Amino acid sequence: MTIQNMNFQVMYEEDKAEGNVTAYVPALRLGVKGDTIEEARDNVKDMIEMELEAAQKQGRSIPYDTATIEFITVSIKVEN
């Protein structure tokens, strides 16, 4: 058995109204929540491991991260 390290992009978004943090993995199209960013990070790592193990057991190919993240700047007029 060979161990292979894989990297996945994770997007974190804090929801101040709900008081939690969502972690989303574009390559897997899956997300999880946590009460803090640290908890969301732990939860997303567990979710990635479970998803990859399930893919292997079911004979599915392991998805690779092909997402591209960019920032787009727009200009708007703001009334003072």
Short mmCIF file of N, CA and C in Angstrom, two decimals:
data_model
loop_
_atom_site.label_atom_id
_atom_site.label_comp_id
_atom_site.label_asym_id
_atom_site.label_seq_id
_atom_site.Cartn_x
_atom_site.Cartn_y
_atom_site.Cartn_z
N MET A 1 0.84 -1.18 0.00
CA MET A 1 0.00 0.00 0.00
C MET A 1 0.89 1.24 0.00
N THR A 2 0.57 2.18 -0.87
CA THR A 2 1.32 3.42 -0.99
C THR A 2 0.48 4.57 -0.44
N ILE A 3 1.11 5.45 0.29
CA ILE A 3 0.42 6.65 0.79
C ILE A 3 0.74 7.79 -0.16
N GLN A 4 -0.30 8.50 -0.60
CA GLN A 4 -0.12 9.63 -1.50
C GLN A 4 -0.76 10.86 -0.86
N ASN A 5 0.00 11.94 -0.76
CA ASN A 5 -0.55 13.20 -0.26
C ASN A 5 -1.24 13.92 -1.40
N MET A 6 -2.42 14.45 -1.13
CA MET A 6 -3.17 15.20 -2.13
C MET A 6 -3.55 16.56 -1.54
N ASN A 7 -3.54 17.57 -2.38
CA ASN A 7 -3.92 18.91 -1.96
C ASN A 7 -5.24 19.30 -2.61
N PHE A 8 -6.10 19.93 -1.83
CA PHE A 8 -7.38 20.41 -2.32
C PHE A 8 -7.57 21.86 -1.89
N GLN A 9 -8.10 22.67 -2.79
CA GLN A 9 -8.45 24.03 -2.42
C GLN A 9 -9.68 23.99 -1.54
N VAL A 10 -9.66 24.80 -0.49
CA VAL A 10 -10.80 24.91 0.42
C VAL A 10 -11.14 26.38 0.57
N MET A 11 -12.40 26.71 0.41
CA MET A 11 -12.88 28.07 0.61
C MET A 11 -13.62 28.12 1.94
N TYR A 12 -13.26 29.09 2.76
CA TYR A 12 -13.91 29.27 4.05
C TYR A 12 -14.75 30.54 4.01
N GLU A 13 -15.95 30.45 4.55
CA GLU A 13 -16.82 31.62 4.60
C GLU A 13 -17.48 31.69 5.97
N GLU A 14 -17.25 32.81 6.64
CA GLU A 14 -17.84 33.01 7.96
C GLU A 14 -19.24 33.61 7.82
N ASP A 15 -20.19 33.04 8.52
CA ASP A 15 -21.56 33.55 8.54
C ASP A 15 -21.80 34.14 9.93
N LYS A 16 -21.66 35.46 10.03
CA LYS A 16 -21.79 36.11 11.33
C LYS A 16 -23.22 35.98 11.87
N ALA A 17 -24.22 35.99 10.99
CA ALA A 17 -25.61 35.88 11.43
C ALA A 17 -25.88 34.51 12.06
N GLU A 18 -25.33 33.46 11.46
CA GLU A 18 -25.53 32.09 11.97
C GLU A 18 -24.50 31.73 13.02
N GLY A 19 -23.38 32.45 13.04
CA GLY A 19 -22.33 32.16 14.02
C GLY A 19 -21.55 30.90 13.71
N ASN A 20 -21.33 30.64 12.40
CA ASN A 20 -20.55 29.46 12.03
C ASN A 20 -19.68 29.76 10.81
N VAL A 21 -18.92 28.76 10.40
CA VAL A 21 -18.02 28.88 9.25
C VAL A 21 -18.28 27.69 8.33
N THR A 22 -18.44 27.97 7.05
CA THR A 22 -18.60 26.92 6.05
C THR A 22 -17.28 26.72 5.33
N ALA A 23 -16.89 25.47 5.15
CA ALA A 23 -15.71 25.11 4.38
C ALA A 23 -16.20 24.36 3.15
N TYR A 24 -15.82 24.82 1.96
CA TYR A 24 -16.28 24.23 0.70
C TYR A 24 -15.09 23.79 -0.13
N VAL A 25 -15.19 22.57 -0.68
CA VAL A 25 -14.13 21.99 -1.52
C VAL A 25 -14.67 21.91 -2.95
N PRO A 26 -14.24 22.83 -3.84
CA PRO A 26 -14.77 22.83 -5.20
C PRO A 26 -14.56 21.51 -5.95
N ALA A 27 -13.42 20.88 -5.80
CA ALA A 27 -13.13 19.64 -6.55
C ALA A 27 -14.11 18.53 -6.20
N LEU A 28 -14.60 18.53 -4.97
CA LEU A 28 -15.53 17.49 -4.52
C LEU A 28 -16.97 17.96 -4.55
N ARG A 29 -17.14 19.26 -4.71
CA ARG A 29 -18.47 19.87 -4.67
C ARG A 29 -19.19 19.54 -3.36
N LEU A 30 -18.42 19.58 -2.28
CA LEU A 30 -18.96 19.28 -0.96
C LEU A 30 -18.52 20.34 0.03
N GLY A 31 -19.33 20.55 1.05
CA GLY A 31 -19.00 21.50 2.09
C GLY A 31 -19.46 21.01 3.45
N VAL A 32 -18.85 21.57 4.46
CA VAL A 32 -19.20 21.26 5.85
C VAL A 32 -19.15 22.54 6.65
N LYS A 33 -19.73 22.49 7.84
CA LYS A 33 -19.73 23.65 8.72
C LYS A 33 -19.01 23.34 10.02
N GLY A 34 -18.62 24.41 10.69
CA GLY A 34 -18.03 24.32 12.01
C GLY A 34 -18.36 25.59 12.76
N ASP A 35 -18.27 25.55 14.07
CA ASP A 35 -18.55 26.74 14.87
C ASP A 35 -17.43 27.77 14.74
N THR A 36 -16.21 27.31 14.43
CA THR A 36 -15.05 28.18 14.26
C THR A 36 -14.32 27.74 12.99
N ILE A 37 -13.38 28.56 12.53
CA ILE A 37 -12.61 28.17 11.34
C ILE A 37 -11.78 26.93 11.64
N GLU A 38 -11.28 26.81 12.86
CA GLU A 38 -10.50 25.63 13.23
C GLU A 38 -11.36 24.36 13.17
N GLU A 39 -12.59 24.46 13.67
CA GLU A 39 -13.50 23.30 13.62
C GLU A 39 -13.89 22.99 12.19
N ALA A 40 -14.14 24.03 11.39
CA ALA A 40 -14.48 23.81 9.97
C ALA A 40 -13.31 23.14 9.26
N ARG A 41 -12.08 23.55 9.57
CA ARG A 41 -10.88 22.96 8.97
C ARG A 41 -10.78 21.47 9.33
N ASP A 42 -10.99 21.15 10.60
CA ASP A 42 -10.95 19.74 11.02
C ASP A 42 -12.05 18.95 10.33
N ASN A 43 -13.25 19.53 10.27
CA ASN A 43 -14.39 18.84 9.64
C ASN A 43 -14.17 18.61 8.16
N VAL A 44 -13.60 19.61 7.46
CA VAL A 44 -13.40 19.45 6.02
C VAL A 44 -12.32 18.42 5.73
N LYS A 45 -11.30 18.36 6.57
CA LYS A 45 -10.27 17.33 6.39
C LYS A 45 -10.87 15.94 6.53
N ASP A 46 -11.70 15.75 7.56
CA ASP A 46 -12.38 14.46 7.76
C ASP A 46 -13.27 14.13 6.57
N MET A 47 -14.01 15.14 6.07
CA MET A 47 -14.92 14.91 4.95
C MET A 47 -14.15 14.51 3.70
N ILE A 48 -13.02 15.18 3.43
CA ILE A 48 -12.21 14.83 2.25
C ILE A 48 -11.73 13.39 2.36
N GLU A 49 -11.20 13.01 3.51
CA GLU A 49 -10.71 11.64 3.70
C GLU A 49 -11.84 10.63 3.49
N MET A 50 -13.02 10.90 4.06
CA MET A 50 -14.16 9.97 3.89
C MET A 50 -14.59 9.88 2.44
N GLU A 51 -14.62 11.01 1.73
CA GLU A 51 -15.03 11.00 0.33
C GLU A 51 -14.03 10.24 -0.54
N LEU A 52 -12.74 10.42 -0.29
CA LEU A 52 -11.74 9.70 -1.07
C LEU A 52 -11.76 8.20 -0.80
N GLU A 53 -11.95 7.83 0.48
CA GLU A 53 -12.06 6.40 0.82
C GLU A 53 -13.29 5.79 0.16
N ALA A 54 -14.42 6.50 0.17
CA ALA A 54 -15.64 6.00 -0.46
C ALA A 54 -15.45 5.84 -1.96
N ALA A 55 -14.78 6.81 -2.59
CA ALA A 55 -14.53 6.72 -4.04
C ALA A 55 -13.70 5.49 -4.36
N GLN A 56 -12.68 5.22 -3.55
CA GLN A 56 -11.84 4.05 -3.80
C GLN A 56 -12.64 2.75 -3.63
N LYS A 57 -13.42 2.67 -2.56
CA LYS A 57 -14.22 1.46 -2.32
C LYS A 57 -15.22 1.20 -3.42
N GLN A 58 -15.77 2.28 -4.00
CA GLN A 58 -16.78 2.15 -5.05
C GLN A 58 -16.18 2.06 -6.44
N GLY A 59 -14.84 2.10 -6.52
CA GLY A 59 -14.18 2.01 -7.80
C GLY A 59 -14.23 3.28 -8.63
N ARG A 60 -14.60 4.38 -8.00
CA ARG A 60 -14.62 5.67 -8.71
C ARG A 60 -13.22 6.26 -8.72
N SER A 61 -12.94 7.05 -9.72
CA SER A 61 -11.64 7.71 -9.75
C SER A 61 -11.60 8.80 -8.69
N ILE A 62 -10.41 9.05 -8.18
CA ILE A 62 -10.24 10.08 -7.18
C ILE A 62 -10.17 11.42 -7.90
N PRO A 63 -11.06 12.35 -7.53
CA PRO A 63 -11.05 13.64 -8.22
C PRO A 63 -9.82 14.45 -7.85
N TYR A 64 -9.30 15.16 -8.83
CA TYR A 64 -8.18 16.05 -8.61
C TYR A 64 -8.69 17.49 -8.64
N ASP A 65 -8.02 18.33 -7.90
CA ASP A 65 -8.43 19.72 -7.79
C ASP A 65 -8.05 20.47 -9.05
N THR A 66 -9.05 20.92 -9.79
CA THR A 66 -8.81 21.70 -11.00
C THR A 66 -9.44 23.09 -10.90
N ALA A 67 -9.92 23.45 -9.72
CA ALA A 67 -10.59 24.74 -9.55
C ALA A 67 -9.59 25.89 -9.66
N THR A 68 -10.08 26.97 -10.19
CA THR A 68 -9.31 28.20 -10.25
C THR A 68 -10.07 29.26 -9.46
N ILE A 69 -9.38 29.93 -8.59
CA ILE A 69 -10.00 30.98 -7.80
C ILE A 69 -9.35 32.31 -8.19
N GLU A 70 -10.18 33.30 -8.45
CA GLU A 70 -9.65 34.61 -8.78
C GLU A 70 -10.53 35.67 -8.14
N PHE A 71 -9.97 36.86 -7.99
CA PHE A 71 -10.72 38.00 -7.52
C PHE A 71 -10.98 38.91 -8.71
N ILE A 72 -12.20 39.40 -8.81
CA ILE A 72 -12.57 40.31 -9.88
C ILE A 72 -12.93 41.64 -9.25
N THR A 73 -12.37 42.72 -9.78
CA THR A 73 -12.63 44.06 -9.27
C THR A 73 -13.65 44.76 -10.16
N VAL A 74 -14.67 45.33 -9.55
CA VAL A 74 -15.65 46.14 -10.27
C VAL A 74 -15.72 47.51 -9.59
N SER A 75 -16.10 48.49 -10.34
CA SER A 75 -16.23 49.85 -9.81
C SER A 75 -17.69 50.26 -9.83
N ILE A 76 -18.15 50.82 -8.71
CA ILE A 76 -19.52 51.30 -8.63
C ILE A 76 -19.53 52.69 -8.02
N LYS A 77 -20.55 53.47 -8.35
CA LYS A 77 -20.71 54.78 -7.75
C LYS A 77 -21.44 54.59 -6.42
N VAL A 78 -20.93 55.24 -5.41
CA VAL A 78 -21.54 55.17 -4.09
C VAL A 78 -22.01 56.56 -3.71
N GLU A 79 -23.28 56.68 -3.39
CA GLU A 79 -23.84 57.98 -2.98
C GLU A 79 -23.37 58.29 -1.58
N ASN A 80 -22.88 59.50 -1.38
CA ASN A 80 -22.41 59.92 -0.05
C ASN A 80 -23.52 60.54 0.75
#
